[in-house]
């Protein structure tokens, strides 16, 4: 048996990269089938070889998962890089929806603020303050000029990362600039099809170097916030968490209730603008 990782799965056929850099084409076989565990892209697996020359094998075992994203279904993602762009404007409610989605799915998130070549520092200063307090390590970058991309590359090293964020913020451009061999299509859907470049239909892992992977996926879908009960939404704001449970009312929504620990922290450890966004989610 040899160890590897599923990087692609289509119709019951799995592509597994092994530690020595070979790619095996595998079918599912092992005990996990009886246990009704579906192999996922990203799974660490053990395979048995059918034909060494043909590079074929059977999936025999799926090793325990660290994380399991639901949409897209992919295992062992270490982090999400949520990308927004300063131009035309940052859609803050949508940005928070993406971040809340990461919290819900239990995966670490970092924020990248892209296209900073199109504005001055002052116009994203507040954004940096908001999301630094929230714990998302906002990193200003430009895929155009390359500014900040060394720092981003360092964050990706040795990890499995998925890029998330609305269409047009520059996700593919960033990846192409860091890893030119990827040659991902950029510049909006119609152009992407027209140019006939690589476009994504199935979720797969792209092996960048040993231990470093990027998830190539048609979409990290953002949940709709109204699926979350109002008394639970605050749990998905990392900077709110240390205060939760200390409000006067156990079921405090942190809007109009008296003696609220969250409201008391606004302007201190909670940025007023983040709190306003939270409030809008609750009251509209
Ligand atoms: P995606 O949909 O998030 O993958 O976005 P794309 O990578 O397709 O980029 C959308 C558009 O933004 C393209 O026309 C890019 O050339 C442009 N773009 C991406 N990053 C930057 C940047 O840092 N600065 C500028 N000025 N334009 C950028
Ligand atoms: Zn409260």
PDB file of C-alpha atoms and ligand atoms in Angstrom:
ATOM      1  CA  UNK A   1       0.000   0.000   0.000  1.00  0.00           C
ATOM      2  CA  UNK A   2       1.212   3.503  -0.708  1.00  0.00           C
ATOM      3  CA  UNK A   3       0.037   6.855   0.527  1.00  0.00           C
ATOM      4  CA  UNK A   4      -1.241   9.652  -1.600  1.00  0.00           C
ATOM      5  CA  UNK A   5      -3.810  12.363  -1.996  1.00  0.00           C
ATOM      6  CA  UNK A   6      -6.879  12.540  -4.208  1.00  0.00           C
ATOM      7  CA  UNK A   7      -6.504  15.549  -6.497  1.00  0.00           C
ATOM      8  CA  UNK A   8      -9.361  14.802  -8.865  1.00  0.00           C
ATOM      9  CA  UNK A   9     -12.495  12.660  -8.875  1.00  0.00           C
ATOM     10  CA  UNK A  10     -14.817  12.160 -11.817  1.00  0.00           C
ATOM     11  CA  UNK A  11     -17.495   9.472 -12.007  1.00  0.00           C
ATOM     12  CA  UNK A  12     -15.927   7.076  -9.534  1.00  0.00           C
ATOM     13  CA  UNK A  13     -12.430   7.466 -10.959  1.00  0.00           C
ATOM     14  CA  UNK A  14      -9.878   9.156  -8.773  1.00  0.00           C
ATOM     15  CA  UNK A  15      -6.524  10.674  -9.577  1.00  0.00           C
ATOM     16  CA  UNK A  16      -4.136  10.191  -6.680  1.00  0.00           C
ATOM     17  CA  UNK A  17      -0.725  11.838  -6.391  1.00  0.00           C
ATOM     18  CA  UNK A  18       1.715   9.854  -4.331  1.00  0.00           C
ATOM     19  CA  UNK A  19       4.516  11.192  -2.176  1.00  0.00           C
ATOM     20  CA  UNK A  20       7.061  10.325  -4.870  1.00  0.00           C
ATOM     21  CA  UNK A  21       5.234  12.539  -7.366  1.00  0.00           C
ATOM     22  CA  UNK A  22       3.506   9.920  -9.524  1.00  0.00           C
ATOM     23  CA  UNK A  23      -0.181  10.097 -10.468  1.00  0.00           C
ATOM     24  CA  UNK A  24      -2.255   6.927 -10.204  1.00  0.00           C
ATOM     25  CA  UNK A  25      -5.703   6.395 -11.649  1.00  0.00           C
ATOM     26  CA  UNK A  26      -7.729   4.618  -9.041  1.00  0.00           C
ATOM     27  CA  UNK A  27     -11.107   3.089  -8.467  1.00  0.00           C
ATOM     28  CA  UNK A  28     -12.735   2.779  -5.081  1.00  0.00           C
ATOM     29  CA  UNK A  29     -12.438  -0.629  -3.489  1.00  0.00           C
ATOM     30  CA  UNK A  30     -11.735  -0.641   0.231  1.00  0.00           C
ATOM     31  CA  UNK A  31     -13.748  -1.133   3.368  1.00  0.00           C
ATOM     32  CA  UNK A  32     -14.802   2.515   3.441  1.00  0.00           C
ATOM     33  CA  UNK A  33     -17.322   1.697   0.710  1.00  0.00           C
ATOM     34  CA  UNK A  34     -19.242  -0.532   3.130  1.00  0.00           C
ATOM     35  CA  UNK A  35     -19.041   2.291   5.676  1.00  0.00           C
ATOM     36  CA  UNK A  36     -20.591   4.545   3.033  1.00  0.00           C
ATOM     37  CA  UNK A  37     -17.754   7.069   3.090  1.00  0.00           C
ATOM     38  CA  UNK A  38     -17.495   8.867  -0.234  1.00  0.00           C
ATOM     39  CA  UNK A  39     -13.921   9.677  -1.235  1.00  0.00           C
ATOM     40  CA  UNK A  40     -13.438  13.423  -1.666  1.00  0.00           C
ATOM     41  CA  UNK A  41     -10.936  15.531  -3.525  1.00  0.00           C
ATOM     42  CA  UNK A  42      -8.343  16.431  -0.908  1.00  0.00           C
ATOM     43  CA  UNK A  43      -8.563  13.098   0.921  1.00  0.00           C
ATOM     44  CA  UNK A  44      -5.354  11.511   2.155  1.00  0.00           C
ATOM     45  CA  UNK A  45      -5.600   7.902   1.066  1.00  0.00           C
ATOM     46  CA  UNK A  46      -3.858   4.563   0.877  1.00  0.00           C
ATOM     47  CA  UNK A  47      -3.896   2.818  -2.442  1.00  0.00           C
ATOM     48  CA  UNK A  48      -2.879  -0.588  -3.687  1.00  0.00           C
ATOM     49  CA  UNK A  49      -1.246  -0.814  -7.072  1.00  0.00           C
ATOM     50  CA  UNK A  50      -2.893  -2.783  -9.861  1.00  0.00           C
ATOM     51  CA  UNK A  51      -0.330  -2.040 -12.560  1.00  0.00           C
ATOM     52  CA  UNK A  52       2.795  -0.065 -11.798  1.00  0.00           C
ATOM     53  CA  UNK A  53       3.565   0.703 -15.453  1.00  0.00           C
ATOM     54  CA  UNK A  54       0.023   1.766 -16.280  1.00  0.00           C
ATOM     55  CA  UNK A  55      -0.210   3.729 -13.011  1.00  0.00           C
ATOM     56  CA  UNK A  56      -3.509   2.164 -11.977  1.00  0.00           C
ATOM     57  CA  UNK A  57      -4.640   1.262  -8.502  1.00  0.00           C
ATOM     58  CA  UNK A  58      -7.423   0.789  -5.999  1.00  0.00           C
ATOM     59  CA  UNK A  59      -8.362   3.204  -3.256  1.00  0.00           C
ATOM     60  CA  UNK A  60      -8.170   1.084  -0.135  1.00  0.00           C
ATOM     61  CA  UNK A  61      -8.376   3.457   2.762  1.00  0.00           C
ATOM     62  CA  UNK A  62      -9.385   7.039   3.444  1.00  0.00           C
ATOM     63  CA  UNK A  63      -7.407   8.576   6.277  1.00  0.00           C
ATOM     64  CA  UNK A  64      -9.187  10.756   8.863  1.00  0.00           C
ATOM     65  CA  UNK A  65     -10.065  14.234   7.594  1.00  0.00           C
ATOM     66  CA  UNK A  66      -8.978  17.460   9.297  1.00  0.00           C
ATOM     67  CA  UNK A  67     -11.679  19.512   7.640  1.00  0.00           C
ATOM     68  CA  UNK A  68     -14.500  18.857   5.227  1.00  0.00           C
ATOM     69  CA  UNK A  69     -15.970  21.691   3.223  1.00  0.00           C
ATOM     70  CA  UNK A  70     -19.536  21.232   2.080  1.00  0.00           C
ATOM     71  CA  UNK A  71     -19.599  23.574  -0.908  1.00  0.00           C
ATOM     72  CA  UNK A  72     -17.449  22.717  -2.735  1.00  0.00           C
ATOM     73  CA  UNK A  73     -17.072  19.231  -1.269  1.00  0.00           C
ATOM     74  CA  UNK A  74     -13.389  18.979  -0.576  1.00  0.00           C
ATOM     75  CA  UNK A  75     -11.423  17.531   2.316  1.00  0.00           C
ATOM     76  CA  UNK A  76      -8.423  18.800   4.275  1.00  0.00           C
ATOM     77  CA  UNK A  77      -8.499  22.437   3.201  1.00  0.00           C
ATOM     78  CA  UNK A  78      -6.257  24.386   5.604  1.00  0.00           C
ATOM     79  CA  UNK A  79      -7.392  27.886   4.784  1.00  0.00           C
ATOM     80  CA  UNK A  80      -9.601  30.089   2.684  1.00  0.00           C
ATOM     81  CA  UNK A  81      -8.244  33.282   1.157  1.00  0.00           C
ATOM     82  CA  UNK A  82     -11.226  35.579   0.813  1.00  0.00           C
ATOM     83  CA  UNK A  83     -10.499  38.159  -1.872  1.00  0.00           C
ATOM     84  CA  UNK A  84     -12.144  41.539  -2.257  1.00  0.00           C
ATOM     85  CA  UNK A  85     -11.184  44.416  -4.513  1.00  0.00           C
ATOM     86  CA  UNK A  86     -11.019  48.124  -3.744  1.00  0.00           C
ATOM     87  CA  UNK A  87     -12.374  49.000  -7.198  1.00  0.00           C
ATOM     88  CA  UNK A  88     -15.171  49.564  -8.033  1.00  0.00           C
ATOM     89  CA  UNK A  89     -16.063  49.246  -4.313  1.00  0.00           C
ATOM     90  CA  UNK A  90     -15.853  46.539  -1.690  1.00  0.00           C
ATOM     91  CA  UNK A  91     -19.219  44.915  -1.182  1.00  0.00           C
ATOM     92  CA  UNK A  92     -18.986  44.676   2.605  1.00  0.00           C
ATOM     93  CA  UNK A  93     -22.145  42.629   3.296  1.00  0.00           C
ATOM     94  CA  UNK A  94     -21.012  40.117   0.680  1.00  0.00           C
ATOM     95  CA  UNK A  95     -17.496  40.048   2.128  1.00  0.00           C
ATOM     96  CA  UNK A  96     -18.883  39.325   5.586  1.00  0.00           C
ATOM     97  CA  UNK A  97     -21.133  36.624   4.134  1.00  0.00           C
ATOM     98  CA  UNK A  98     -18.048  34.884   2.740  1.00  0.00           C
ATOM     99  CA  UNK A  99     -16.238  35.199   6.072  1.00  0.00           C
ATOM    100  CA  UNK A 100     -19.253  33.911   7.997  1.00  0.00           C
ATOM    101  CA  UNK A 101     -19.386  30.982   5.604  1.00  0.00           C
ATOM    102  CA  UNK A 102     -15.768  30.142   6.492  1.00  0.00           C
ATOM    103  CA  UNK A 103     -16.619  30.281  10.200  1.00  0.00           C
ATOM    104  CA  UNK A 104     -19.650  28.048   9.663  1.00  0.00           C
ATOM    105  CA  UNK A 105     -17.589  25.498   7.779  1.00  0.00           C
ATOM    106  CA  UNK A 106     -14.875  25.639  10.423  1.00  0.00           C
ATOM    107  CA  UNK A 107     -12.001  26.640   8.184  1.00  0.00           C
ATOM    108  CA  UNK A 108      -9.467  29.413   8.838  1.00  0.00           C
ATOM    109  CA  UNK A 109      -9.835  32.533   6.703  1.00  0.00           C
ATOM    110  CA  UNK A 110      -7.474  35.294   5.610  1.00  0.00           C
ATOM    111  CA  UNK A 111      -8.479  38.416   3.739  1.00  0.00           C
ATOM    112  CA  UNK A 112      -6.760  39.761   0.627  1.00  0.00           C
ATOM    113  CA  UNK A 113      -7.574  43.275  -0.506  1.00  0.00           C
ATOM    114  CA  UNK A 114      -6.746  43.336  -4.212  1.00  0.00           C
ATOM    115  CA  UNK A 115      -6.306  46.021  -6.896  1.00  0.00           C
ATOM    116  CA  UNK A 116      -4.632  48.518  -4.564  1.00  0.00           C
ATOM    117  CA  UNK A 117      -2.837  49.921  -7.631  1.00  0.00           C
ATOM    118  CA  UNK A 118      -6.147  51.633  -8.430  1.00  0.00           C
ATOM    119  CA  UNK A 119      -6.421  53.790  -5.296  1.00  0.00           C
ATOM    120  CA  UNK A 120      -4.438  55.420  -2.506  1.00  0.00           C
ATOM    121  CA  UNK A 121      -3.730  53.882   0.882  1.00  0.00           C
ATOM    122  CA  UNK A 122      -6.229  56.057   2.659  1.00  0.00           C
ATOM    123  CA  UNK A 123      -9.168  54.489   0.835  1.00  0.00           C
ATOM    124  CA  UNK A 124      -8.586  51.038   2.354  1.00  0.00           C
ATOM    125  CA  UNK A 125      -7.248  52.101   5.748  1.00  0.00           C
ATOM    126  CA  UNK A 126     -10.562  51.505   7.518  1.00  0.00           C
ATOM    127  CA  UNK A 127     -10.961  48.129   5.834  1.00  0.00           C
ATOM    128  CA  UNK A 128      -7.599  47.082   7.263  1.00  0.00           C
ATOM    129  CA  UNK A 129      -8.571  48.281  10.735  1.00  0.00           C
ATOM    130  CA  UNK A 130     -11.916  46.472  10.650  1.00  0.00           C
ATOM    131  CA  UNK A 131     -10.557  43.124   9.594  1.00  0.00           C
ATOM    132  CA  UNK A 132      -7.398  43.294  11.687  1.00  0.00           C
ATOM    133  CA  UNK A 133      -9.593  43.596  14.776  1.00  0.00           C
ATOM    134  CA  UNK A 134     -11.709  40.742  13.432  1.00  0.00           C
ATOM    135  CA  UNK A 135      -8.596  38.572  13.129  1.00  0.00           C
ATOM    136  CA  UNK A 136      -8.514  38.018   9.371  1.00  0.00           C
ATOM    137  CA  UNK A 137      -4.979  39.413   8.777  1.00  0.00           C
ATOM    138  CA  UNK A 138      -5.958  41.638   5.850  1.00  0.00           C
ATOM    139  CA  UNK A 139      -3.247  41.766   3.212  1.00  0.00           C
ATOM    140  CA  UNK A 140      -3.307  44.593   0.639  1.00  0.00           C
ATOM    141  CA  UNK A 141      -2.106  43.357  -2.729  1.00  0.00           C
ATOM    142  CA  UNK A 142      -2.056  44.119  -6.404  1.00  0.00           C
ATOM    143  CA  UNK A 143      -2.043  41.292  -8.916  1.00  0.00           C
ATOM    144  CA  UNK A 144      -1.253  43.978 -11.467  1.00  0.00           C
ATOM    145  CA  UNK A 145       1.950  45.394  -9.924  1.00  0.00           C
ATOM    146  CA  UNK A 146       2.854  42.391  -7.780  1.00  0.00           C
ATOM    147  CA  UNK A 147       2.727  44.364  -4.539  1.00  0.00           C
ATOM    148  CA  UNK A 148       2.125  42.126  -1.514  1.00  0.00           C
ATOM    149  CA  UNK A 149       2.333  38.904  -3.493  1.00  0.00           C
ATOM    150  CA  UNK A 150       5.500  37.649  -1.767  1.00  0.00           C
ATOM    151  CA  UNK A 151       3.670  37.810   1.546  1.00  0.00           C
ATOM    152  CA  UNK A 152       0.719  35.964   0.032  1.00  0.00           C
ATOM    153  CA  UNK A 153       2.980  33.269  -1.437  1.00  0.00           C
ATOM    154  CA  UNK A 154       4.472  32.735   2.018  1.00  0.00           C
ATOM    155  CA  UNK A 155       0.986  32.214   3.475  1.00  0.00           C
ATOM    156  CA  UNK A 156       0.195  29.576   0.849  1.00  0.00           C
ATOM    157  CA  UNK A 157       3.388  27.559   1.315  1.00  0.00           C
ATOM    158  CA  UNK A 158       2.850  24.093   2.715  1.00  0.00           C
ATOM    159  CA  UNK A 159      -0.908  24.524   2.912  1.00  0.00           C
ATOM    160  CA  UNK A 160      -4.021  23.584   0.980  1.00  0.00           C
ATOM    161  CA  UNK A 161      -5.839  26.791   0.144  1.00  0.00           C
ATOM    162  CA  UNK A 162      -9.067  27.734  -1.544  1.00  0.00           C
ATOM    163  CA  UNK A 163      -9.615  31.212  -2.952  1.00  0.00           C
ATOM    164  CA  UNK A 164     -13.081  32.658  -2.438  1.00  0.00           C
ATOM    165  CA  UNK A 165     -14.830  35.883  -3.256  1.00  0.00           C
ATOM    166  CA  UNK A 166     -17.146  37.361  -5.839  1.00  0.00           C
ATOM    167  CA  UNK A 167     -16.424  37.128  -9.541  1.00  0.00           C
ATOM    168  CA  UNK A 168     -14.168  39.862 -10.931  1.00  0.00           C
ATOM    169  CA  UNK A 169     -12.141  40.624  -7.787  1.00  0.00           C
ATOM    170  CA  UNK A 170      -9.039  39.080  -9.373  1.00  0.00           C
ATOM    171  CA  UNK A 171      -8.737  35.546  -7.947  1.00  0.00           C
ATOM    172  CA  UNK A 172      -7.483  33.948 -11.162  1.00  0.00           C
ATOM    173  CA  UNK A 173      -5.198  36.888 -11.950  1.00  0.00           C
ATOM    174  CA  UNK A 174      -3.567  36.584  -8.507  1.00  0.00           C
ATOM    175  CA  UNK A 175      -2.936  32.860  -8.954  1.00  0.00           C
ATOM    176  CA  UNK A 176      -1.556  33.299 -12.464  1.00  0.00           C
ATOM    177  CA  UNK A 177       0.794  35.998 -11.270  1.00  0.00           C
ATOM    178  CA  UNK A 178       2.118  33.886  -8.404  1.00  0.00           C
ATOM    179  CA  UNK A 179       2.203  30.635 -10.376  1.00  0.00           C
ATOM    180  CA  UNK A 180       2.449  31.541 -14.093  1.00  0.00           C
ATOM    181  CA  UNK A 181       2.352  27.893 -15.174  1.00  0.00           C
ATOM    182  CA  UNK A 182      -1.272  27.620 -14.025  1.00  0.00           C
ATOM    183  CA  UNK A 183      -2.567  29.684 -16.941  1.00  0.00           C
ATOM    184  CA  UNK A 184      -6.050  30.117 -15.465  1.00  0.00           C
ATOM    185  CA  UNK A 185      -8.589  32.037 -17.520  1.00  0.00           C
ATOM    186  CA  UNK A 186      -9.229  35.578 -16.326  1.00  0.00           C
ATOM    187  CA  UNK A 187     -11.450  38.510 -17.118  1.00  0.00           C
ATOM    188  CA  UNK A 188     -15.067  37.479 -16.685  1.00  0.00           C
ATOM    189  CA  UNK A 189     -17.054  34.457 -17.748  1.00  0.00           C
ATOM    190  CA  UNK A 190     -17.865  35.259 -21.380  1.00  0.00           C
ATOM    191  CA  UNK A 191     -14.234  36.068 -22.136  1.00  0.00           C
ATOM    192  CA  UNK A 192     -13.128  32.999 -20.244  1.00  0.00           C
ATOM    193  CA  UNK A 193     -15.172  30.762 -22.546  1.00  0.00           C
ATOM    194  CA  UNK A 194     -14.272  32.752 -25.658  1.00  0.00           C
ATOM    195  CA  UNK A 195     -10.566  32.413 -25.068  1.00  0.00           C
ATOM    196  CA  UNK A 196     -10.923  28.678 -24.603  1.00  0.00           C
ATOM    197  CA  UNK A 197      -8.440  28.630 -21.773  1.00  0.00           C
ATOM    198  CA  UNK A 198      -8.619  26.377 -18.773  1.00  0.00           C
ATOM    199  CA  UNK A 199     -12.034  26.785 -17.169  1.00  0.00           C
ATOM    200  CA  UNK A 200     -13.205  24.959 -14.094  1.00  0.00           C
ATOM    201  CA  UNK A 201     -16.122  22.534 -14.037  1.00  0.00           C
ATOM    202  CA  UNK A 202     -15.025  19.942 -11.499  1.00  0.00           C
ATOM    203  CA  UNK A 203     -13.325  20.655  -8.233  1.00  0.00           C
ATOM    204  CA  UNK A 204      -9.705  19.553  -8.199  1.00  0.00           C
ATOM    205  CA  UNK A 205      -6.474  20.209  -6.352  1.00  0.00           C
ATOM    206  CA  UNK A 206      -3.582  21.828  -8.151  1.00  0.00           C
ATOM    207  CA  UNK A 207      -0.261  20.648  -6.762  1.00  0.00           C
ATOM    208  CA  UNK A 208       2.016  23.692  -6.680  1.00  0.00           C
ATOM    209  CA  UNK A 209       4.960  22.020  -5.004  1.00  0.00           C
ATOM    210  CA  UNK A 210       5.347  19.311  -2.384  1.00  0.00           C
ATOM    211  CA  UNK A 211       2.778  19.986   0.317  1.00  0.00           C
ATOM    212  CA  UNK A 212       1.360  23.122  -1.313  1.00  0.00           C
ATOM    213  CA  UNK A 213      -2.004  22.871  -3.045  1.00  0.00           C
ATOM    214  CA  UNK A 214      -4.589  25.270  -4.365  1.00  0.00           C
ATOM    215  CA  UNK A 215      -8.190  24.182  -4.808  1.00  0.00           C
ATOM    216  CA  UNK A 216      -9.495  24.824  -8.293  1.00  0.00           C
ATOM    217  CA  UNK A 217     -13.248  25.009  -8.044  1.00  0.00           C
ATOM    218  CA  UNK A 218     -16.204  26.574  -9.817  1.00  0.00           C
ATOM    219  CA  UNK A 219     -17.298  28.163  -6.582  1.00  0.00           C
ATOM    220  CA  UNK A 220     -17.024  28.505  -2.879  1.00  0.00           C
ATOM    221  CA  UNK A 221     -20.701  29.199  -2.396  1.00  0.00           C
ATOM    222  CA  UNK A 222     -21.697  31.736   0.153  1.00  0.00           C
ATOM    223  CA  UNK A 223     -24.597  30.808   2.377  1.00  0.00           C
ATOM    224  CA  UNK A 224     -27.497  33.134   2.856  1.00  0.00           C
ATOM    225  CA  UNK A 225     -27.216  34.732   6.251  1.00  0.00           C
ATOM    226  CA  UNK A 226     -30.920  34.321   6.998  1.00  0.00           C
ATOM    227  CA  UNK A 227     -30.421  30.560   7.362  1.00  0.00           C
ATOM    228  CA  UNK A 228     -28.592  31.290  10.614  1.00  0.00           C
ATOM    229  CA  UNK A 229     -30.804  31.879  13.683  1.00  0.00           C
ATOM    230  CA  UNK A 230     -30.455  35.495  14.842  1.00  0.00           C
ATOM    231  CA  UNK A 231     -29.255  34.485  18.294  1.00  0.00           C
ATOM    232  CA  UNK A 232     -26.414  32.469  16.715  1.00  0.00           C
ATOM    233  CA  UNK A 233     -25.080  34.892  14.121  1.00  0.00           C
ATOM    234  CA  UNK A 234     -22.728  36.613  16.583  1.00  0.00           C
ATOM    235  CA  UNK A 235     -20.873  33.314  17.118  1.00  0.00           C
ATOM    236  CA  UNK A 236     -19.550  33.617  13.578  1.00  0.00           C
ATOM    237  CA  UNK A 237     -17.789  36.932  14.294  1.00  0.00           C
ATOM    238  CA  UNK A 238     -14.423  35.975  15.804  1.00  0.00           C
ATOM    239  CA  UNK A 239     -13.964  39.309  17.595  1.00  0.00           C
ATOM    240  CA  UNK A 240     -17.392  38.957  19.255  1.00  0.00           C
ATOM    241  CA  UNK A 241     -16.689  35.546  20.736  1.00  0.00           C
ATOM    242  CA  UNK A 242     -14.745  36.536  23.841  1.00  0.00           C
ATOM    243  CA  UNK A 243     -17.722  38.619  24.955  1.00  0.00           C
ATOM    244  CA  UNK A 244     -20.450  36.101  24.268  1.00  0.00           C
ATOM    245  CA  UNK A 245     -22.209  34.706  27.298  1.00  0.00           C
ATOM    246  CA  UNK A 246     -21.560  37.818  29.367  1.00  0.00           C
ATOM    247  CA  UNK A 247     -24.580  39.873  28.229  1.00  0.00           C
ATOM    248  CA  UNK A 248     -27.445  40.356  30.671  1.00  0.00           C
ATOM    249  CA  UNK A 249     -29.818  38.258  28.556  1.00  0.00           C
ATOM    250  CA  UNK A 250     -28.752  34.760  27.579  1.00  0.00           C
ATOM    251  CA  UNK A 251     -30.491  35.142  24.210  1.00  0.00           C
ATOM    252  CA  UNK A 252     -29.198  38.642  23.549  1.00  0.00           C
ATOM    253  CA  UNK A 253     -29.085  39.627  19.870  1.00  0.00           C
ATOM    254  CA  UNK A 254     -26.845  42.595  20.818  1.00  0.00           C
ATOM    255  CA  UNK A 255     -29.074  45.221  19.224  1.00  0.00           C
ATOM    256  CA  UNK A 256     -31.458  46.898  21.684  1.00  0.00           C
ATOM    257  CA  UNK A 257     -31.046  44.778  24.825  1.00  0.00           C
ATOM    258  CA  UNK A 258     -29.703  46.537  27.943  1.00  0.00           C
ATOM    259  CA  UNK A 259     -26.410  45.538  29.547  1.00  0.00           C
ATOM    260  CA  UNK A 260     -24.972  44.084  26.367  1.00  0.00           C
ATOM    261  CA  UNK A 261     -21.292  43.053  26.393  1.00  0.00           C
ATOM    262  CA  UNK A 262     -20.993  43.270  22.614  1.00  0.00           C
ATOM    263  CA  UNK A 263     -22.289  46.835  22.460  1.00  0.00           C
ATOM    264  CA  UNK A 264     -19.942  47.749  25.293  1.00  0.00           C
ATOM    265  CA  UNK A 265     -16.984  46.481  23.232  1.00  0.00           C
ATOM    266  CA  UNK A 266     -17.871  48.446  20.084  1.00  0.00           C
ATOM    267  CA  UNK A 267     -15.193  51.090  19.533  1.00  0.00           C
ATOM    268  CA  UNK A 268     -12.738  49.034  21.602  1.00  0.00           C
ATOM    269  CA  UNK A 269     -12.159  45.459  20.460  1.00  0.00           C
ATOM    270  CA  UNK A 270     -15.034  45.520  17.949  1.00  0.00           C
ATOM    271  CA  UNK A 271     -14.838  47.916  15.029  1.00  0.00           C
ATOM    272  CA  UNK A 272     -17.972  50.114  14.773  1.00  0.00           C
ATOM    273  CA  UNK A 273     -18.332  49.411  11.047  1.00  0.00           C
ATOM    274  CA  UNK A 274     -18.227  45.627  11.573  1.00  0.00           C
ATOM    275  CA  UNK A 275     -20.844  45.978  14.272  1.00  0.00           C
ATOM    276  CA  UNK A 276     -23.046  48.058  11.905  1.00  0.00           C
ATOM    277  CA  UNK A 277     -22.816  45.307   9.287  1.00  0.00           C
ATOM    278  CA  UNK A 278     -23.805  42.734  11.905  1.00  0.00           C
ATOM    279  CA  UNK A 279     -26.717  44.928  12.966  1.00  0.00           C
ATOM    280  CA  UNK A 280     -27.923  45.220   9.374  1.00  0.00           C
ATOM    281  CA  UNK A 281     -27.909  41.438   8.989  1.00  0.00           C
ATOM    282  CA  UNK A 282     -30.009  41.083  12.133  1.00  0.00           C
ATOM    283  CA  UNK A 283     -32.505  43.857  11.516  1.00  0.00           C
ATOM    284  CA  UNK A 284     -33.161  43.535   7.784  1.00  0.00           C
TER     285      UNK A 284
HETATM  286  P1  LIG B   1     -11.964  36.475 -10.761  1.00  0.00           P
HETATM  287  O1  LIG B   1     -13.329  36.382 -11.376  1.00  0.00           O
HETATM  288  O2  LIG B   1     -12.031  36.799  -9.305  1.00  0.00           O
HETATM  289  O3  LIG B   1     -11.088  35.277 -11.051  1.00  0.00           O
HETATM  290  O4  LIG B   1     -11.264  37.767 -11.415  1.00  0.00           O
HETATM  291  P2  LIG B   1     -10.210  37.834 -12.618  1.00  0.00           P
HETATM  292  O5  LIG B   1      -8.899  37.291 -12.193  1.00  0.00           O
HETATM  293  O6  LIG B   1     -10.839  37.243 -13.835  1.00  0.00           O
HETATM  294  O7  LIG B   1     -10.015  39.433 -12.776  1.00  0.00           O
HETATM  295  C1  LIG B   1     -11.051  40.295 -13.166  1.00  0.00           C
HETATM  296  C2  LIG B   1     -10.462  41.530 -13.824  1.00  0.00           C
HETATM  297  O8  LIG B   1      -9.728  42.311 -12.866  1.00  0.00           O
HETATM  298  C3  LIG B   1      -9.472  41.227 -14.945  1.00  0.00           C
HETATM  299  O9  LIG B   1      -9.742  42.103 -16.018  1.00  0.00           O
HETATM  300  C4  LIG B   1      -8.107  41.506 -14.333  1.00  0.00           C
HETATM  301  O10 LIG B   1      -7.163  41.934 -15.277  1.00  0.00           O
HETATM  302  C5  LIG B   1      -8.435  42.608 -13.344  1.00  0.00           C
HETATM  303  N1  LIG B   1      -7.495  42.615 -12.204  1.00  0.00           N
HETATM  304  C6  LIG B   1      -7.186  41.577 -11.389  1.00  0.00           C
HETATM  305  N2  LIG B   1      -6.313  41.945 -10.439  1.00  0.00           N
HETATM  306  C7  LIG B   1      -6.050  43.257 -10.645  1.00  0.00           C
HETATM  307  C8  LIG B   1      -5.215  44.232  -9.955  1.00  0.00           C
HETATM  308  O11 LIG B   1      -4.530  43.977  -8.970  1.00  0.00           O
HETATM  309  N3  LIG B   1      -5.236  45.506 -10.449  1.00  0.00           N
HETATM  310  C9  LIG B   1      -5.976  45.853 -11.544  1.00  0.00           C
HETATM  311  N4  LIG B   1      -5.922  47.120 -11.944  1.00  0.00           N
HETATM  312  N5  LIG B   1      -6.769  44.965 -12.190  1.00  0.00           N
HETATM  313  C10 LIG B   1      -6.804  43.702 -11.761  1.00  0.00           C
HETATM  314 ZN1  LIG B   2     -25.544  41.330  23.881  1.00  0.00          ZN
END
